[in-house]
Amino acid sequence: MNLLKRIRTPFRYVFFNATFFIIGLNLLVFLLTNTLGRLGNYLALNVVLVHEYKMYWQFLTYMFVHGDFSHLFFNMLGLFFFGLAVEQTLGSKEFLLIYFLSGIFCGIASYYFYLFSGAYFVFLLGASGAINSLLLAYAVIFPRNRIYLMGILPIPAPLLVAIYAGIEIANQLLTLQNGVAHMTHLAGFAIAWLYFIVRMGINP
């Protein structure tokens, strides 16, 4: 009980635009990896490099590596809209905790999935898992807010999460080799769900 109480001890509220710092860091890494081509191989998450060469930093750094500009743009767009709202509500410290905790555990979950499925040559990259955690957090904090899909169709935030999760489950089951880390995306939802139960004492 004392441990749970300590886990749920809230941070003192502070706000220092951590969302923009993370976006800036993603942009910097994108420029560096496009300038120094092999750098991406050391930062993206790969089973062989972690298991054989002990590159454990990849569980963190993969979140900042993106394959192309569109990958970067849509991830940063999601981080801007959902991350900023979550940060303003929970505070920068809580935002950073959920973002990096989710990202790291998404990397760990994906590592074991790739390890046991034999996907040794896959490189996991991108912030999608952590951003999915923020999307679920947004839906929990703002359950009545509507998100305009494609800028046109208004969908309640919790319903959008449910639809998106259903699509990811279907894609994971039906299309295992299309290059999209569906398991990582699903892990992002699962970790945020557990985060709210354990850390916040809220059942999403």
mmCIF file of C-alpha atoms in Angstrom:
data_model
loop_
_atom_site.group_PDB
_atom_site.id
_atom_site.type_symbol
_atom_site.label_atom_id
_atom_site.label_comp_id
_atom_site.label_asym_id
_atom_site.label_seq_id
_atom_site.Cartn_x
_atom_site.Cartn_y
_atom_site.Cartn_z
ATOM 1 C CA MET A 1 0.000 0.000 0.000
ATOM 2 C CA ASN A 2 2.842 2.386 0.838
ATOM 3 C CA LEU A 3 4.483 1.587 -2.505
ATOM 4 C CA LEU A 4 1.260 2.325 -4.385
ATOM 5 C CA LYS A 5 0.894 5.567 -2.455
ATOM 6 C CA ARG A 6 4.415 6.577 -3.427
ATOM 7 C CA ILE A 7 3.808 5.682 -7.071
ATOM 8 C CA ARG A 8 0.687 7.870 -7.094
ATOM 9 C CA THR A 9 2.329 10.861 -5.421
ATOM 10 C CA PRO A 10 1.713 13.714 -7.889
ATOM 11 C CA PHE A 11 4.406 16.005 -9.207
ATOM 12 C CA ARG A 12 4.256 19.691 -8.431
ATOM 13 C CA TYR A 13 2.648 21.260 -11.496
ATOM 14 C CA VAL A 14 5.092 22.998 -13.816
ATOM 15 C CA PHE A 15 4.786 23.779 -17.504
ATOM 16 C CA PHE A 16 7.783 24.473 -19.715
ATOM 17 C CA ASN A 17 6.698 23.447 -23.234
ATOM 18 C CA ALA A 18 8.431 20.067 -23.175
ATOM 19 C CA THR A 19 6.393 19.093 -26.245
ATOM 20 C CA PHE A 20 8.241 21.636 -28.359
ATOM 21 C CA PHE A 21 11.628 20.491 -27.040
ATOM 22 C CA ILE A 22 10.815 16.908 -28.059
ATOM 23 C CA ILE A 23 9.642 18.041 -31.496
ATOM 24 C CA GLY A 24 12.862 20.027 -31.901
ATOM 25 C CA LEU A 25 14.959 17.029 -30.884
ATOM 26 C CA ASN A 26 13.133 14.852 -33.414
ATOM 27 C CA LEU A 27 13.838 17.409 -36.130
ATOM 28 C CA LEU A 28 17.520 17.545 -35.155
ATOM 29 C CA VAL A 29 17.889 13.755 -35.221
ATOM 30 C CA PHE A 30 16.099 13.620 -38.587
ATOM 31 C CA LEU A 31 18.592 16.104 -40.047
ATOM 32 C CA LEU A 32 21.550 14.227 -38.549
ATOM 33 C CA THR A 33 20.437 10.788 -39.730
ATOM 34 C CA ASN A 34 19.839 12.117 -43.236
ATOM 35 C CA THR A 35 23.261 13.765 -43.260
ATOM 36 C CA LEU A 36 25.123 10.875 -41.594
ATOM 37 C CA GLY A 37 23.443 7.886 -43.205
ATOM 38 C CA ARG A 38 24.730 5.113 -40.926
ATOM 39 C CA LEU A 39 23.811 6.986 -37.756
ATOM 40 C CA GLY A 40 20.228 5.764 -38.049
ATOM 41 C CA ASN A 41 21.396 2.153 -37.751
ATOM 42 C CA TYR A 42 22.909 2.902 -34.356
ATOM 43 C CA LEU A 43 19.844 4.767 -33.071
ATOM 44 C CA ALA A 44 16.952 2.671 -34.452
ATOM 45 C CA LEU A 45 16.025 -0.477 -32.511
ATOM 46 C CA ASN A 46 17.253 -3.798 -33.902
ATOM 47 C CA VAL A 47 17.155 -7.185 -32.170
ATOM 48 C CA VAL A 48 20.626 -8.274 -33.275
ATOM 49 C CA LEU A 49 22.315 -5.010 -32.347
ATOM 50 C CA VAL A 50 20.737 -5.030 -28.893
ATOM 51 C CA HIS A 51 21.183 -8.741 -28.198
ATOM 52 C CA GLU A 52 24.638 -9.273 -29.679
ATOM 53 C CA TYR A 53 26.245 -5.835 -29.432
ATOM 54 C CA LYS A 54 24.535 -4.572 -26.255
ATOM 55 C CA MET A 55 23.246 -1.331 -27.828
ATOM 56 C CA TYR A 56 20.678 -0.861 -25.061
ATOM 57 C CA TRP A 57 20.353 2.857 -25.742
ATOM 58 C CA GLN A 58 18.257 1.929 -28.766
ATOM 59 C CA PHE A 59 15.252 1.362 -26.473
ATOM 60 C CA LEU A 60 15.241 5.145 -26.068
ATOM 61 C CA THR A 61 16.806 6.530 -29.233
ATOM 62 C CA TYR A 62 14.554 4.660 -31.704
ATOM 63 C CA MET A 63 11.783 7.099 -30.770
ATOM 64 C CA PHE A 64 13.667 9.967 -32.403
ATOM 65 C CA VAL A 65 14.500 8.269 -35.715
ATOM 66 C CA HIS A 66 12.099 8.559 -38.671
ATOM 67 C CA GLY A 67 12.225 6.957 -42.079
ATOM 68 C CA ASP A 68 11.180 9.913 -44.223
ATOM 69 C CA PHE A 69 9.673 13.363 -43.954
ATOM 70 C CA SER A 70 6.044 12.210 -44.053
ATOM 71 C CA HIS A 71 6.736 9.770 -41.193
ATOM 72 C CA LEU A 72 8.267 12.592 -39.189
ATOM 73 C CA PHE A 73 5.584 15.133 -40.115
ATOM 74 C CA PHE A 74 2.555 13.072 -39.083
ATOM 75 C CA ASN A 75 4.172 11.884 -35.863
ATOM 76 C CA MET A 76 5.104 15.433 -34.902
ATOM 77 C CA LEU A 77 1.632 16.654 -35.853
ATOM 78 C CA GLY A 78 0.115 14.106 -33.468
ATOM 79 C CA LEU A 79 2.635 15.035 -30.790
ATOM 80 C CA PHE A 80 1.776 18.713 -31.188
ATOM 81 C CA PHE A 81 -2.006 18.325 -30.977
ATOM 82 C CA PHE A 82 -2.306 15.578 -28.361
ATOM 83 C CA GLY A 83 0.963 16.012 -26.484
ATOM 84 C CA LEU A 84 0.592 19.724 -25.885
ATOM 85 C CA ALA A 85 -2.962 19.327 -24.543
ATOM 86 C CA VAL A 86 -1.870 16.501 -22.216
ATOM 87 C CA GLU A 87 1.163 18.483 -21.049
ATOM 88 C CA GLN A 88 -0.878 21.597 -20.327
ATOM 89 C CA THR A 89 -3.344 19.560 -18.270
ATOM 90 C CA LEU A 90 -1.035 17.205 -16.349
ATOM 91 C CA GLY A 91 2.082 19.362 -16.270
ATOM 92 C CA SER A 92 5.399 18.915 -18.027
ATOM 93 C CA LYS A 93 6.866 16.418 -15.554
ATOM 94 C CA GLU A 94 3.902 14.041 -15.787
ATOM 95 C CA PHE A 95 3.862 14.457 -19.556
ATOM 96 C CA LEU A 96 7.558 13.565 -19.838
ATOM 97 C CA LEU A 97 7.083 10.543 -17.587
ATOM 98 C CA ILE A 98 4.214 9.080 -19.600
ATOM 99 C CA TYR A 99 5.887 9.904 -22.928
ATOM 100 C CA PHE A 100 9.273 8.352 -22.231
ATOM 101 C CA LEU A 101 7.969 5.490 -20.101
ATOM 102 C CA SER A 102 5.555 4.565 -22.880
ATOM 103 C CA GLY A 103 8.191 4.902 -25.583
ATOM 104 C CA ILE A 104 10.736 2.756 -23.753
ATOM 105 C CA PHE A 105 8.256 0.026 -22.872
ATOM 106 C CA CYS A 106 6.926 0.032 -26.446
ATOM 107 C CA GLY A 107 10.491 -0.580 -27.551
ATOM 108 C CA ILE A 108 10.925 -3.427 -25.057
ATOM 109 C CA ALA A 109 7.625 -5.047 -26.087
ATOM 110 C CA SER A 110 8.527 -4.748 -29.765
ATOM 111 C CA TYR A 111 12.010 -6.152 -29.123
ATOM 112 C CA TYR A 112 10.611 -9.346 -27.648
ATOM 113 C CA PHE A 113 7.960 -9.602 -30.344
ATOM 114 C CA TYR A 114 10.630 -9.344 -33.050
ATOM 115 C CA LEU A 115 12.947 -11.710 -31.144
ATOM 116 C CA PHE A 116 10.393 -14.496 -30.812
ATOM 117 C CA SER A 117 8.939 -14.003 -34.300
ATOM 118 C CA GLY A 118 12.386 -14.170 -35.917
ATOM 119 C CA ALA A 119 12.280 -10.632 -37.342
ATOM 120 C CA TYR A 120 15.980 -10.097 -36.732
ATOM 121 C CA PHE A 121 16.558 -7.681 -39.588
ATOM 122 C CA VAL A 122 13.742 -5.262 -38.747
ATOM 123 C CA PHE A 123 14.725 -1.784 -37.546
ATOM 124 C CA LEU A 124 12.075 -0.197 -35.323
ATOM 125 C CA LEU A 125 11.941 3.569 -35.554
ATOM 126 C CA GLY A 126 9.558 6.433 -34.879
ATOM 127 C CA ALA A 127 7.606 7.937 -31.992
ATOM 128 C CA SER A 128 4.270 6.320 -32.895
ATOM 129 C CA GLY A 129 4.053 4.088 -29.815
ATOM 130 C CA ALA A 130 4.569 6.972 -27.396
ATOM 131 C CA ILE A 131 2.196 9.195 -29.386
ATOM 132 C CA ASN A 132 -0.495 6.506 -29.234
ATOM 133 C CA SER A 133 -0.092 6.611 -25.465
ATOM 134 C CA LEU A 134 -0.690 10.360 -25.594
ATOM 135 C CA LEU A 135 -3.734 9.822 -27.810
ATOM 136 C CA LEU A 136 -5.273 7.517 -25.216
ATOM 137 C CA ALA A 137 -4.314 9.959 -22.460
ATOM 138 C CA TYR A 138 -6.022 12.740 -24.424
ATOM 139 C CA ALA A 139 -9.187 10.638 -24.744
ATOM 140 C CA VAL A 140 -9.211 9.918 -21.002
ATOM 141 C CA ILE A 141 -8.641 13.561 -20.053
ATOM 142 C CA PHE A 142 -10.993 15.012 -22.692
ATOM 143 C CA PRO A 143 -13.636 12.298 -23.277
ATOM 144 C CA ARG A 144 -16.136 14.756 -24.758
ATOM 145 C CA ASN A 145 -13.726 16.349 -27.230
ATOM 146 C CA ARG A 146 -14.156 15.585 -30.894
ATOM 147 C CA ILE A 147 -11.264 15.033 -33.279
ATOM 148 C CA TYR A 148 -11.877 15.946 -36.906
ATOM 149 C CA LEU A 149 -10.744 13.028 -39.017
ATOM 150 C CA MET A 150 -9.132 14.347 -42.201
ATOM 151 C CA GLY A 151 -10.266 17.768 -40.989
ATOM 152 C CA ILE A 152 -13.890 16.917 -41.865
ATOM 153 C CA LEU A 153 -15.503 14.095 -39.865
ATOM 154 C CA PRO A 154 -15.909 14.817 -36.110
ATOM 155 C CA ILE A 155 -15.288 11.713 -33.975
ATOM 156 C CA PRO A 156 -15.330 11.614 -30.135
ATOM 157 C CA ALA A 157 -11.801 11.062 -28.883
ATOM 158 C CA PRO A 158 -12.550 7.766 -27.030
ATOM 159 C CA LEU A 159 -14.304 6.354 -30.105
ATOM 160 C CA LEU A 160 -11.346 7.291 -32.304
ATOM 161 C CA VAL A 161 -8.999 5.415 -29.961
ATOM 162 C CA ALA A 162 -11.269 2.351 -30.056
ATOM 163 C CA ILE A 163 -11.509 2.435 -33.868
ATOM 164 C CA TYR A 164 -7.789 2.947 -34.282
ATOM 165 C CA ALA A 165 -6.994 0.105 -31.858
ATOM 166 C CA GLY A 166 -9.370 -2.188 -33.748
ATOM 167 C CA ILE A 167 -7.687 -1.336 -37.046
ATOM 168 C CA GLU A 168 -4.249 -1.995 -35.542
ATOM 169 C CA ILE A 169 -5.364 -5.381 -34.180
ATOM 170 C CA ALA A 170 -6.792 -6.368 -37.565
ATOM 171 C CA ASN A 171 -3.654 -5.236 -39.373
ATOM 172 C CA GLN A 172 -1.411 -7.092 -36.936
ATOM 173 C CA LEU A 173 -3.359 -10.310 -37.459
ATOM 174 C CA LEU A 174 -3.758 -10.029 -41.230
ATOM 175 C CA THR A 175 -0.642 -8.240 -42.507
ATOM 176 C CA LEU A 176 2.472 -9.210 -40.564
ATOM 177 C CA GLN A 177 5.058 -8.075 -43.113
ATOM 178 C CA ASN A 178 3.924 -4.646 -44.338
ATOM 179 C CA GLY A 179 6.642 -2.679 -42.523
ATOM 180 C CA VAL A 180 4.310 -0.951 -40.055
ATOM 181 C CA ALA A 181 4.906 -1.646 -36.351
ATOM 182 C CA HIS A 182 1.295 -2.440 -35.414
ATOM 183 C CA MET A 183 2.403 -4.256 -32.252
ATOM 184 C CA THR A 184 4.299 -1.147 -31.139
ATOM 185 C CA HIS A 185 1.197 0.993 -31.701
ATOM 186 C CA LEU A 186 -0.951 -1.402 -29.676
ATOM 187 C CA ALA A 187 1.663 -1.485 -26.921
ATOM 188 C CA GLY A 188 1.371 2.311 -26.720
ATOM 189 C CA PHE A 189 -2.348 2.053 -25.961
ATOM 190 C CA ALA A 190 -1.817 -0.771 -23.454
ATOM 191 C CA ILE A 191 0.955 1.017 -21.572
ATOM 192 C CA ALA A 192 -1.045 4.240 -21.296
ATOM 193 C CA TRP A 193 -4.021 2.225 -20.036
ATOM 194 C CA LEU A 194 -1.873 0.683 -17.300
ATOM 195 C CA TYR A 195 -0.297 4.061 -16.561
ATOM 196 C CA PHE A 196 -3.658 5.608 -15.727
ATOM 197 C CA ILE A 197 -4.636 2.648 -13.540
ATOM 198 C CA VAL A 198 -1.364 2.367 -11.614
ATOM 199 C CA ARG A 199 -0.021 5.929 -11.558
ATOM 200 C CA MET A 200 -3.208 8.010 -11.672
ATOM 201 C CA GLY A 201 -5.686 5.657 -9.991
ATOM 202 C CA ILE A 202 -8.071 6.085 -12.932
ATOM 203 C CA ASN A 203 -9.642 3.241 -14.912
ATOM 204 C CA PRO A 204 -9.813 4.402 -18.530
#
